[in-house]
Amino acid sequence: MYIDYSGGIPDTLLQWLYEEKLFKLFIPEELGGRMLDLPAALRVFQKVSETEGNMGWLTAIGSGGGMFIPNIEKSLAEQLFKDEKAVIAGSGYPNGKARKIDGGYIVSGEWKYCSGSPFASFYTANSQTEEGEIRSFIFMPHQVEIIEDWNALGLRGTGSHTIRVRNALVSDEYTFKLDVPKNEYAGPVHRFPFLPFSQASFMSVCLGITMHFYQEARQIVKRRIKNDDTRFRPVDLLLTEQETIFQQKVDTFYTEIERLWNLHVQGNSLSEKEINQFSKMCKEDLQLVIQGVDTLMRYLGMDAIMETSSLNKIWRDLHTASQHAFITPL
């Protein structure tokens, strides 16, 4: 519960994330990364989220920043990513305004929900130029003001605050476009379509948090039955039923992402139909997963409603993670 109350990740855990290169899962080994394929990375996201939801979310978001590496000038990419503590925070929404000048841009704007903002080594955000073009800009910490406004139901330790820049001078080298490669660091994962990549990443985090929920619920039910609370015997049956349904959804998710990944690495472009079907599956299955968790919550008594309980925190983290626009029912 320390993370909930402090609003951040303890330095010891943050150091562990750095040492395990969990923000560098899609960074080439020559720059200190692990360069995993997508299915392997998703299992890492799930496992870390199963341990602690905030850390899982930050792992997915931080690693996701590595998807930009092929679009950044090579010398700058090496400078930014070689640092053991390299991690990006930022936003894809084009909320900023950029004015062109000789050699660069003057950029101003605010971007919400920038997870990892308190410890990011640099920031990326999209802005619209005076010509109507959307460009991505790299800001260094001294250019960024963090507005500590992340006050959500859960994932309270992710530091998903608003960032603000005011008349920041950004040289041309520190801008990029996502469809323009600038170096040879792109691997298969960088060429995977962005939407299913993002949906799979957030889905795996939610699956990990849900796994943790069922583990915690199982401990509560065991303890109550051991104390001769006969009311919890039917709850034990309901828990087993929900765990089975949940595991089926996990298996289906990984079967489908493996199928899409194999098509991709074999050189096949994913069709719009395949991408839409995967999106639909993620949204519908996550909705069923959350309904199963919420159904069980009604039977877990006071253990479920106290903010100081681990179960309550896990439940809040799940409902917060699942609110990301890419995986909501809309």
mmCIF file of N, CA and C in Angstrom, residues 64-108:
data_model
loop_
_atom_site.group_PDB
_atom_site.id
_atom_site.type_symbol
_atom_site.label_atom_id
_atom_site.label_comp_id
_atom_site.label_asym_id
_atom_site.label_seq_id
_atom_site.Cartn_x
_atom_site.Cartn_y
_atom_site.Cartn_z
ATOM 1 N N GLY A 64 7.047 0.831 -24.326
ATOM 2 C CA GLY A 64 6.383 1.309 -25.534
ATOM 3 C C GLY A 64 7.096 2.494 -26.160
ATOM 4 N N GLY A 65 7.769 3.291 -25.317
ATOM 5 C CA GLY A 65 8.521 4.415 -25.854
ATOM 6 C C GLY A 65 9.640 3.985 -26.785
ATOM 7 N N GLY A 66 10.102 2.748 -26.623
ATOM 8 C CA GLY A 66 11.146 2.235 -27.503
ATOM 9 C C GLY A 66 10.686 2.041 -28.932
ATOM 10 N N MET A 67 9.378 2.095 -29.156
ATOM 11 C CA MET A 67 8.857 1.975 -30.516
ATOM 12 C C MET A 67 9.252 3.164 -31.379
ATOM 13 N N PHE A 68 9.651 4.271 -30.746
ATOM 14 C CA PHE A 68 10.023 5.466 -31.516
ATOM 15 C C PHE A 68 11.471 5.432 -32.005
ATOM 16 N N ILE A 69 12.246 4.515 -31.495
ATOM 17 C CA ILE A 69 13.688 4.580 -31.746
ATOM 18 C C ILE A 69 14.061 4.580 -33.230
ATOM 19 N N PRO A 70 13.362 3.854 -34.119
ATOM 20 C CA PRO A 70 13.778 3.888 -35.526
ATOM 21 C C PRO A 70 13.532 5.242 -36.195
ATOM 22 N N ASN A 71 12.706 6.112 -35.577
ATOM 23 C CA ASN A 71 12.316 7.367 -36.201
ATOM 24 C C ASN A 71 13.165 8.553 -35.755
ATOM 25 N N ILE A 72 14.111 8.294 -34.854
ATOM 26 C CA ILE A 72 14.960 9.350 -34.320
ATOM 27 C C ILE A 72 16.333 9.276 -34.984
ATOM 28 N N GLU A 73 16.923 10.442 -35.262
ATOM 29 C CA GLU A 73 18.265 10.472 -35.837
ATOM 30 C C GLU A 73 19.192 9.544 -35.054
ATOM 31 N N LYS A 74 20.006 8.754 -35.784
ATOM 32 C CA LYS A 74 20.779 7.690 -35.158
ATOM 33 C C LYS A 74 21.646 8.177 -34.007
ATOM 34 N N SER A 75 22.391 9.240 -34.220
ATOM 35 C CA SER A 75 23.301 9.718 -33.168
ATOM 36 C C SER A 75 22.532 10.159 -31.936
ATOM 37 N N LEU A 76 21.372 10.789 -32.143
ATOM 38 C CA LEU A 76 20.560 11.226 -31.008
ATOM 39 C C LEU A 76 19.933 10.025 -30.309
ATOM 40 N N ALA A 77 19.452 9.041 -31.084
ATOM 41 C CA ALA A 77 18.872 7.832 -30.493
ATOM 42 C C ALA A 77 19.884 7.145 -29.589
ATOM 43 N N GLU A 78 21.118 7.053 -30.054
ATOM 44 C CA GLU A 78 22.161 6.419 -29.251
ATOM 45 C C GLU A 78 22.440 7.219 -27.986
ATOM 46 N N GLN A 79 22.435 8.529 -28.111
ATOM 47 C CA GLN A 79 22.670 9.387 -26.954
ATOM 48 C C GLN A 79 21.553 9.246 -25.918
ATOM 49 N N LEU A 80 20.315 9.188 -26.387
ATOM 50 C CA LEU A 80 19.167 9.164 -25.482
ATOM 51 C C LEU A 80 18.943 7.804 -24.833
ATOM 52 N N PHE A 81 19.180 6.722 -25.589
ATOM 53 C CA PHE A 81 18.771 5.399 -25.121
ATOM 54 C C PHE A 81 19.884 4.580 -24.479
ATOM 55 N N LYS A 82 21.133 4.965 -24.654
ATOM 56 C CA LYS A 82 22.211 4.169 -24.075
ATOM 57 C C LYS A 82 22.233 4.249 -22.545
ATOM 58 N N ASP A 83 21.752 5.328 -22.000
ATOM 59 C CA ASP A 83 21.712 5.506 -20.549
ATOM 60 C C ASP A 83 20.928 4.359 -19.914
ATOM 61 N N GLU A 84 21.483 3.754 -18.868
ATOM 62 C CA GLU A 84 20.785 2.660 -18.175
ATOM 63 C C GLU A 84 19.402 3.091 -17.708
ATOM 64 N N LYS A 85 19.239 4.358 -17.379
ATOM 65 C CA LYS A 85 17.978 4.859 -16.837
ATOM 66 C C LYS A 85 17.144 5.580 -17.889
ATOM 67 N N ALA A 86 17.383 5.282 -19.147
ATOM 68 C CA ALA A 86 16.609 5.917 -20.219
ATOM 69 C C ALA A 86 15.163 5.440 -20.178
ATOM 70 N N VAL A 87 14.236 6.384 -20.144
ATOM 71 C CA VAL A 87 12.815 6.055 -20.190
ATOM 72 C C VAL A 87 12.043 7.293 -20.643
ATOM 73 N N ILE A 88 11.062 7.080 -21.512
ATOM 74 C CA ILE A 88 10.263 8.166 -22.064
ATOM 75 C C ILE A 88 8.936 8.262 -21.326
ATOM 76 N N ALA A 89 8.480 9.494 -21.108
ATOM 77 C CA ALA A 89 7.093 9.762 -20.743
ATOM 78 C C ALA A 89 6.545 10.721 -21.787
ATOM 79 N N GLY A 90 5.248 10.661 -22.025
ATOM 80 C CA GLY A 90 4.715 11.582 -23.012
ATOM 81 C C GLY A 90 3.310 11.227 -23.437
ATOM 82 N N SER A 91 2.900 11.797 -24.569
ATOM 83 C CA SER A 91 1.534 11.642 -25.041
ATOM 84 C C SER A 91 1.503 11.679 -26.558
ATOM 85 N N GLY A 92 0.573 10.929 -27.125
ATOM 86 C CA GLY A 92 0.396 10.938 -28.566
ATOM 87 C C GLY A 92 -0.636 11.933 -29.051
ATOM 88 N N TYR A 93 -1.358 12.568 -28.128
ATOM 89 C CA TYR A 93 -2.388 13.518 -28.534
ATOM 90 C C TYR A 93 -1.743 14.833 -28.981
ATOM 91 N N PRO A 94 -2.135 15.375 -30.134
ATOM 92 C CA PRO A 94 -1.503 16.598 -30.661
ATOM 93 C C PRO A 94 -2.045 17.858 -30.000
ATOM 94 N N ASN A 95 -1.757 18.005 -28.716
ATOM 95 C CA ASN A 95 -2.296 19.135 -27.962
ATOM 96 C C ASN A 95 -1.424 20.380 -28.012
ATOM 97 N N GLY A 96 -0.221 20.271 -28.570
ATOM 98 C CA GLY A 96 0.682 21.405 -28.599
ATOM 99 C C GLY A 96 0.621 22.171 -29.907
ATOM 100 N N LYS A 97 1.242 23.339 -29.889
ATOM 101 C CA LYS A 97 1.386 24.170 -31.079
ATOM 102 C C LYS A 97 2.870 24.421 -31.306
ATOM 103 N N ALA A 98 3.286 24.294 -32.557
ATOM 104 C CA ALA A 98 4.702 24.447 -32.898
ATOM 105 C C ALA A 98 4.861 25.499 -33.993
ATOM 106 N N ARG A 99 5.769 26.453 -33.760
ATOM 107 C CA ARG A 99 6.058 27.504 -34.741
ATOM 108 C C ARG A 99 7.449 27.272 -35.308
ATOM 109 N N LYS A 100 7.553 27.185 -36.637
ATOM 110 C CA LYS A 100 8.826 26.916 -37.293
ATOM 111 C C LYS A 100 9.738 28.130 -37.234
ATOM 112 N N ILE A 101 10.998 27.893 -36.911
ATOM 113 C CA ILE A 101 12.036 28.910 -36.965
ATOM 114 C C ILE A 101 13.248 28.284 -37.649
ATOM 115 N N ASP A 102 14.259 29.062 -37.908
ATOM 116 C CA ASP A 102 15.476 28.515 -38.511
ATOM 117 C C ASP A 102 16.076 27.447 -37.601
ATOM 118 N N GLY A 103 16.202 26.235 -38.126
ATOM 119 C CA GLY A 103 16.850 25.161 -37.381
ATOM 120 C C GLY A 103 15.990 24.432 -36.386
ATOM 121 N N GLY A 104 14.697 24.759 -36.301
ATOM 122 C CA GLY A 104 13.868 24.065 -35.320
ATOM 123 C C GLY A 104 12.484 24.657 -35.169
ATOM 124 N N TYR A 105 11.954 24.538 -33.953
ATOM 125 C CA TYR A 105 10.592 24.977 -33.655
ATOM 126 C C TYR A 105 10.538 25.596 -32.262
ATOM 127 N N ILE A 106 9.551 26.467 -32.070
ATOM 128 C CA ILE A 106 9.169 26.937 -30.741
ATOM 129 C C ILE A 106 7.857 26.238 -30.404
ATOM 130 N N VAL A 107 7.852 25.456 -29.323
ATOM 131 C CA VAL A 107 6.708 24.599 -29.001
ATOM 132 C C VAL A 107 6.131 24.973 -27.637
ATOM 133 N N SER A 108 4.799 25.010 -27.571
ATOM 134 C CA SER A 108 4.088 25.202 -26.309
ATOM 135 C C SER A 108 2.909 24.242 -26.272
#
